[in-house]
Short mmCIF file of C-alpha atoms in Angstrom, two decimals:
data_model
loop_
_atom_site.label_atom_id
_atom_site.label_comp_id
_atom_site.label_asym_id
_atom_site.label_seq_id
_atom_site.Cartn_x
_atom_site.Cartn_y
_atom_site.Cartn_z
CA UNK K 1 8.84 -7.14 -1.02
CA UNK K 2 6.69 -9.81 0.28
CA UNK K 3 3.92 -10.04 -0.61
CA UNK K 4 0.91 -13.15 -0.73
CA UNK K 5 -1.04 -14.71 -3.30
CA UNK K 6 -4.27 -13.17 -2.05
CA UNK K 7 -2.84 -9.40 -2.19
CA UNK K 8 -1.87 -9.92 -5.47
CA UNK K 9 -5.57 -11.32 -6.99
CA UNK K 10 -6.96 -8.41 -5.10
CA UNK K 11 -4.56 -6.30 -6.58
CA UNK K 12 -5.18 -7.65 -10.37
CA UNK K 13 -9.10 -7.15 -9.13
CA UNK K 14 -8.25 -3.58 -8.29
CA UNK K 15 -6.43 -2.74 -11.44
CA UNK K 16 -8.80 -4.42 -13.48
CA UNK K 17 -12.06 -2.82 -12.37
CA UNK K 18 -10.10 0.68 -12.35
CA UNK K 19 -8.83 0.00 -16.00
CA UNK K 20 -4.72 -0.27 -15.60
CA UNK K 21 -3.13 -2.47 -15.26
CA UNK K 22 0.88 -1.65 -14.46
CA UNK K 23 3.62 -3.20 -17.00
CA UNK K 24 7.23 -3.82 -15.60
CA UNK K 25 9.03 -0.50 -14.86
CA UNK K 26 5.32 1.28 -14.42
CA UNK K 27 3.96 2.20 -10.75
CA UNK K 28 1.21 -0.07 -9.34
CA UNK K 29 -0.43 2.77 -7.60
CA UNK K 30 -1.24 5.79 -9.81
CA UNK K 31 -4.38 8.74 -9.43
CA UNK K 32 -7.40 7.97 -10.90
CA UNK K 33 -8.08 11.61 -12.03
CA UNK K 34 -6.11 14.16 -14.73
CA UNK K 35 -3.17 12.65 -15.98
CA UNK K 36 -2.54 9.31 -14.44
CA UNK K 37 1.50 9.74 -12.40
CA UNK K 38 2.55 7.78 -9.95
CA UNK K 39 0.64 7.83 -6.41
CA UNK K 40 3.17 10.01 -4.16
CA UNK K 41 2.70 10.30 -0.31
CA UNK K 42 0.27 13.32 -0.51
CA UNK K 43 -1.68 11.11 -2.08
CA UNK K 44 -1.07 8.68 -0.17
CA UNK K 45 -2.63 11.28 3.27
CA UNK K 46 -4.91 12.64 1.57
CA UNK K 47 -6.88 9.44 1.34
CA UNK K 48 -5.91 8.35 4.52
CA UNK K 49 -7.18 11.91 6.45
CA UNK K 50 -10.37 11.19 4.02
CA UNK K 51 -11.21 7.52 5.26
CA UNK K 52 -10.39 8.07 9.06
CA UNK K 53 -12.74 11.36 8.71
CA UNK K 54 -15.42 8.83 7.60
CA UNK K 55 -14.40 6.18 10.01
CA UNK K 56 -13.52 8.04 13.23
CA UNK K 57 -9.64 6.74 12.74
CA UNK K 58 -6.62 8.35 12.48
CA UNK K 59 -4.53 5.61 10.65
CA UNK K 60 -1.42 6.77 8.70
CA UNK K 61 0.74 5.33 5.68
CA UNK K 62 3.32 5.16 8.48
CA UNK K 63 1.17 2.81 10.67
CA UNK K 64 0.80 -0.04 7.68
CA UNK K 65 4.77 0.40 6.85
CA UNK K 66 4.73 -0.68 11.16
CA UNK K 67 1.60 -3.21 10.64
CA UNK K 68 3.57 -4.71 7.60
CA UNK K 69 6.86 -5.60 9.76
CA UNK K 70 4.95 -6.76 12.12
CA UNK K 71 3.56 -9.31 10.36
CA UNK K 72 6.32 -10.33 8.74
CA UNK K 73 8.23 -10.33 11.51
CA UNK K 74 5.70 -12.96 13.32
CA UNK K 75 5.89 -14.58 10.04
CA UNK K 76 9.55 -15.87 10.75
CA UNK K 77 10.99 -12.96 7.70
CA UNK K 78 14.67 -12.33 9.08
CA UNK K 79 14.91 -9.18 10.20
CA UNK K 80 17.59 -7.88 7.46
CA UNK K 81 15.20 -8.48 5.15
CA UNK K 82 12.26 -6.86 6.70
CA UNK K 83 14.52 -3.86 7.46
CA UNK K 84 15.85 -4.07 4.11
CA UNK K 85 12.36 -4.50 2.60
CA UNK K 86 11.60 -1.12 3.98
#
């Protein structure tokens, strides 16, 4: 998956603030309540629902996936590589 240096820097800041830094083979996104485990799709949807209520928006995880694809294509990434990464 293509990722910018800025995205990596923000991810590292987030991980440092949360006290969790993913090692090799570990999930990047984990739950912060209870036992740490990989952040699943249902958890993502719950976060989106909570944020959407606060902002009055209606974003979904699929919207972000679509946005990522469009940005990669706009940046000149080959269509087949975009398809493989998603």
